[in-house]
Coordinates of N, CA and C in Angstrom, one line a residue:
M1 N -43.7 -7.1 38.2 CA -43.6 -5.8 37.5 C -43.5 -5.5 36.0
K2 N -44.4 -4.8 35.2 CA -44.0 -4.7 33.9 C -43.0 -3.8 33.7
D3 N -42.3 -4.3 32.1 CA -41.4 -3.5 31.5 C -42.0 -2.3 31.0
A4 N -41.3 -1.1 31.1 CA -41.7 0.1 30.6 C -41.2 0.1 29.2
A5 N -42.2 0.2 28.2 CA -41.8 0.4 26.9 C -41.0 2.0 26.4
F6 N -40.0 1.7 26.0 CA -39.2 3.1 25.5 C -40.6 4.0 24.7
Q7 N -40.6 5.2 25.1 CA -41.3 6.4 24.4 C -40.6 7.5 24.1
A8 N -40.9 8.4 22.9 CA -40.3 9.5 22.5 C -40.4 10.7 23.9
R9 N -41.2 10.5 24.7 CA -41.4 11.4 25.4 C -40.4 11.5 26.5
D10 N -39.7 10.0 26.6 CA -38.5 9.9 27.6 C -37.4 10.7 27.1
L11 N -37.4 11.3 26.0 CA -35.9 12.0 25.2 C -36.6 13.3 25.6
V12 N -37.5 13.7 25.9 CA -37.7 15.6 26.1 C -36.9 16.0 27.2
P13 N -36.6 15.5 28.5 CA -35.4 16.4 29.3 C -34.1 16.4 28.5
A14 N -33.7 15.3 27.9 CA -32.5 15.4 27.2 C -32.5 16.5 26.3
V15 N -33.7 16.5 25.3 CA -33.7 17.6 24.2 C -33.7 18.7 24.8
C16 N -34.5 19.0 25.7 CA -34.3 20.3 26.5 C -33.1 20.8 26.9
L17 N -32.1 20.0 27.6 CA -30.9 20.6 27.8 C -30.1 20.5 26.4
L18 N -30.0 19.7 25.8 CA -29.1 19.9 24.5 C -29.5 21.0 23.7
G19 N -30.6 21.7 23.5 CA -30.8 22.6 22.5 C -30.0 24.0 23.4
P20 N -30.1 24.3 24.3 CA -29.6 25.4 25.0 C -27.9 25.1 24.7
G21 N -27.6 24.0 25.1 CA -26.2 23.8 25.0 C -25.6 23.9 23.8
L22 N -26.1 23.4 22.9 CA -25.5 23.5 21.1 C -25.7 25.1 21.1
L23 N -26.8 25.6 21.2 CA -26.9 27.4 21.3 C -25.7 28.3 21.5
T24 N -25.5 27.5 22.7 CA -24.2 28.4 23.8 C -22.9 28.0 23.0
L25 N -22.9 26.9 22.5 CA -21.1 26.3 21.9 C -21.3 27.3 20.5
F26 N -22.5 27.3 19.8 CA -22.5 28.0 18.7 C -22.2 29.4 18.9
I27 N -22.7 29.9 19.8 CA -22.3 31.4 20.0 C -21.1 31.6 20.5
A28 N -20.6 30.7 21.3 CA -19.2 30.8 21.8 C -17.9 30.6 20.5
S29 N -18.2 30.0 19.8 CA -17.5 29.7 18.6 C -17.5 30.9 17.7
I30 N -18.4 31.6 17.6 CA -18.7 32.7 16.8 C -17.9 34.0 17.4
W31 N -18.3 34.1 18.8 CA -17.6 35.5 19.6 C -16.4 34.6 20.1
N32 N -15.4 34.1 19.7 CA -14.4 33.7 20.6 C -13.0 34.7 20.5
G33 N -13.1 35.7 19.6 CA -12.1 36.3 19.7 C -10.7 36.0 18.8
A34 N -10.9 34.8 17.7 CA -10.1 34.2 17.2 C -9.7 35.3 16.1
S35 N -8.3 34.9 15.8 CA -7.6 35.9 14.7 C -7.8 35.2 13.4
D36 N -7.9 35.8 12.3 CA -8.1 34.9 11.1 C -6.7 34.6 10.9
D37 N -5.4 35.1 11.3 CA -4.2 34.6 10.9 C -3.6 33.5 11.5
K38 N -3.9 33.4 13.1 CA -3.6 32.4 14.0 C -4.5 31.0 14.0
F39 N -3.7 30.2 14.1 CA -4.7 28.6 13.9 C -4.2 27.9 15.2
L40 N -5.0 26.8 15.9 CA -4.5 25.8 16.7 C -4.5 25.0 15.5
V41 N -3.2 24.0 15.5 CA -3.2 22.6 14.7 C -3.0 21.8 15.6
M42 N -3.8 20.7 15.3 CA -3.8 19.2 16.1 C -3.5 18.3 15.0
T43 N -2.2 17.6 15.0 CA -2.2 16.5 14.3 C -2.3 15.0 15.2
P44 N -2.3 14.2 14.1 CA -2.8 12.7 15.1 C -2.0 12.5 16.2
P45 N -2.2 11.8 17.3 CA -1.2 11.3 18.3 C -0.3 10.4 17.7
G46 N 1.0 10.8 18.7 CA 2.0 9.9 18.0 C 2.8 10.9 17.1
W47 N 2.4 11.9 16.5 CA 3.3 12.7 15.5 C 4.1 13.4 16.3
S48 N 5.4 13.4 16.3 CA 6.5 14.3 16.9 C 6.2 16.0 16.7
Q49 N 6.7 16.6 17.6 CA 6.5 18.3 17.4 C 7.3 18.6 16.1
G50 N 8.6 18.0 15.7 CA 9.2 18.3 14.3 C 8.2 17.8 13.2
R51 N 7.6 16.7 13.5 CA 6.6 16.5 12.1 C 5.6 17.5 12.3
T52 N 4.9 17.8 13.3 CA 4.1 19.0 13.4 C 4.1 20.1 12.7
V53 N 5.6 20.6 13.2 CA 6.1 21.9 12.8 C 6.5 22.0 11.2
A54 N 6.8 20.8 10.9 CA 7.1 20.4 9.2 C 6.0 20.4 8.7
L55 N 5.0 19.9 8.8 CA 3.7 20.1 8.3 C 3.4 21.7 8.3
V56 N 3.4 22.3 8.8 CA 3.0 23.7 9.1 C 3.9 24.6 8.2
R57 N 5.2 24.4 8.1 CA 6.0 25.2 7.2 C 5.9 24.6 5.9
A58 N 5.6 23.4 5.7 CA 5.2 23.0 4.2 C 4.1 23.8 3.7
M59 N 3.1 24.0 4.7 CA 2.0 24.7 4.1 C 2.0 26.2 4.1
D60 N 3.5 26.7 4.1 CA 4.0 28.3 4.1 C 3.0 28.8 5.4
G61 N 3.2 28.1 6.7 CA 2.8 28.7 7.6 C 4.2 28.8 8.7
T62 N 4.0 29.8 9.8 CA 4.8 30.1 10.9 C 4.4 29.5 12.1
L63 N 5.6 28.9 12.5 CA 5.3 28.5 14.1 C 5.3 29.6 14.9
V64 N 3.9 29.7 15.5 CA 3.8 30.9 16.6 C 4.3 30.5 18.2
R65 N 3.7 29.5 18.6 CA 4.3 28.8 19.7 C 3.8 26.9 20.0
A66 N 4.5 26.6 20.4 CA 4.6 25.2 20.8 C 3.3 24.9 22.0
G67 N 2.5 23.7 21.9 CA 1.3 23.4 22.7 C 2.1 22.5 23.9
N68 N 1.2 21.9 24.6 CA 1.5 21.2 25.7 C 2.0 20.1 25.1
F69 N 1.4 19.4 24.1 CA 1.5 18.2 23.3 C 2.4 18.5 22.2
D70 N 3.1 17.4 21.6 CA 3.8 17.5 20.6 C 3.2 17.4 19.4
N71 N 1.8 17.0 19.5 CA 1.2 17.4 18.2 C 0.3 18.4 18.0
V72 N 0.4 19.4 19.1 CA -0.4 20.7 19.0 C 0.5 21.9 19.0
V73 N 0.3 22.7 17.7 CA 1.1 24.1 18.1 C -0.1 24.9 17.5
F74 N 0.7 26.6 17.9 CA -0.1 27.5 16.9 C 0.5 27.9 16.0
A75 N 0.3 28.0 14.7 CA 0.9 28.6 13.8 C 0.0 29.8 13.4
A76 N 0.6 30.3 12.2 CA 0.2 31.8 11.7 C 0.2 31.7 10.2
S77 N -0.6 32.1 9.5 CA -0.4 32.2 8.0 C -1.7 33.2 7.6
P78 N -1.2 34.1 6.4 CA -2.3 34.7 6.1 C -3.5 34.5 5.1
D79 N -2.7 33.0 4.6 CA -3.5 32.4 3.3 C -4.9 32.2 4.0
P80 N -5.9 32.2 3.3 CA -7.2 31.8 3.6 C -7.4 30.4 3.4
A81 N -6.7 29.5 2.4 CA -6.5 28.3 2.3 C -5.6 27.6 3.3
F82 N -5.0 28.2 4.3 CA -4.1 27.5 5.2 C -4.7 26.5 5.9
A83 N -5.8 26.4 6.6 CA -6.2 25.5 7.3 C -6.7 24.3 6.5
D84 N -7.2 24.6 5.2 CA -7.7 23.4 4.6 C -6.6 22.6 3.7
R85 N -5.3 23.3 3.7 CA -4.1 22.7 3.5 C -3.5 22.0 4.4
L86 N -3.4 22.5 5.4 CA -2.9 21.6 6.8 C -3.9 20.3 7.0
R87 N -5.3 20.4 6.8 CA -6.1 19.0 6.8 C -6.1 18.1 5.8
Q88 N -5.5 18.8 4.5 CA -4.9 17.8 3.7 C -4.0 17.1 3.7
G89 N -3.1 17.7 4.5 CA -1.6 17.3 4.8 C -1.5 16.3 5.9
G90 N -2.8 16.1 6.5 CA -2.6 15.4 7.9 C -3.1 15.9 9.2
A91 N -3.4 17.3 9.3 CA -3.8 17.8 10.7 C -5.3 17.3 10.6
W92 N -5.5 16.7 12.1 CA -7.0 16.4 12.6 C -7.7 17.9 12.7
L93 N -6.8 18.8 13.2 CA -7.6 20.2 13.4 C -6.9 21.2 12.9
A94 N -7.5 22.3 12.5 CA -6.9 23.5 12.0 C -7.8 24.5 12.3
Q95 N -7.9 25.2 13.3 CA -9.1 26.0 13.7 C -8.5 27.5 13.9
P96 N -9.2 28.3 13.3 CA -8.5 29.9 13.9 C -8.7 29.9 15.8
A97 N -7.7 30.5 16.1 CA -8.0 30.5 17.3 C -6.9 31.6 18.0
P98 N -7.4 32.0 19.3 CA -6.6 33.0 20.0 C -5.7 32.0 20.9
L99 N -4.7 32.7 21.2 CA -3.7 31.9 22.1 C -4.0 32.1 23.5
A100 N -4.7 30.9 23.4 CA -5.2 30.4 24.9 C -4.1 30.2 25.8
P101 N -4.1 30.5 27.0 CA -2.9 30.3 28.2 C -3.1 28.8 28.4
G102 N -4.1 28.0 28.4 CA -4.2 26.5 28.9 C -3.5 25.7 27.8
C103 N -3.6 26.2 26.7 CA -3.3 25.3 25.6 C -1.7 25.4 25.2
A104 N -1.0 26.6 25.8 CA 0.3 27.1 25.2 C 1.2 26.5 26.2
A105 N 2.1 26.1 25.6 CA 3.5 25.8 27.0 C 4.1 27.1 27.4
P106 N 4.4 27.1 28.7 CA 4.9 28.2 29.5 C 6.1 29.0 28.5
S107 N 7.0 28.0 28.4 CA 8.2 28.4 27.5 C 7.9 27.8 26.0
A108 N 7.7 28.3 24.9 CA 8.1 27.2 23.6 C 9.4 26.6 23.7
K109 N 9.1 25.4 23.3 CA 10.1 24.6 23.2 C 10.9 24.6 22.0
A110 N 12.2 24.5 21.7 CA 12.8 24.4 20.5 C 12.0 23.6 19.5
A111 N 11.7 24.0 18.1 CA 11.2 23.3 17.5 C 11.9 23.0 16.3
L112 N 11.9 21.9 15.6 CA 12.7 21.4 14.6 C 12.3 22.1 13.3

């Protein structure tokens, strides 16, 4: 049996699925109901909740709710540069976001 050589046409099914998938993600990110002053903040794994909250407060933000993981919190700030400052301070993700029920702890833990 002969080995079939890779050809560009072998990628056609994957590209046909990738295009609509990326378009759907793009549309969902635009119409996600996110508020401009509330942010989902994710810091590197291993950061304590206290360290994550301290970063938010150091950047003049306020804690809205703790997440299910110590390195995930919801924060608020009216400052348009808040997300950029969080990223410069060490946050992996600082994204405007609604308070999604799956990401928030049922009762906010006491944060330092």
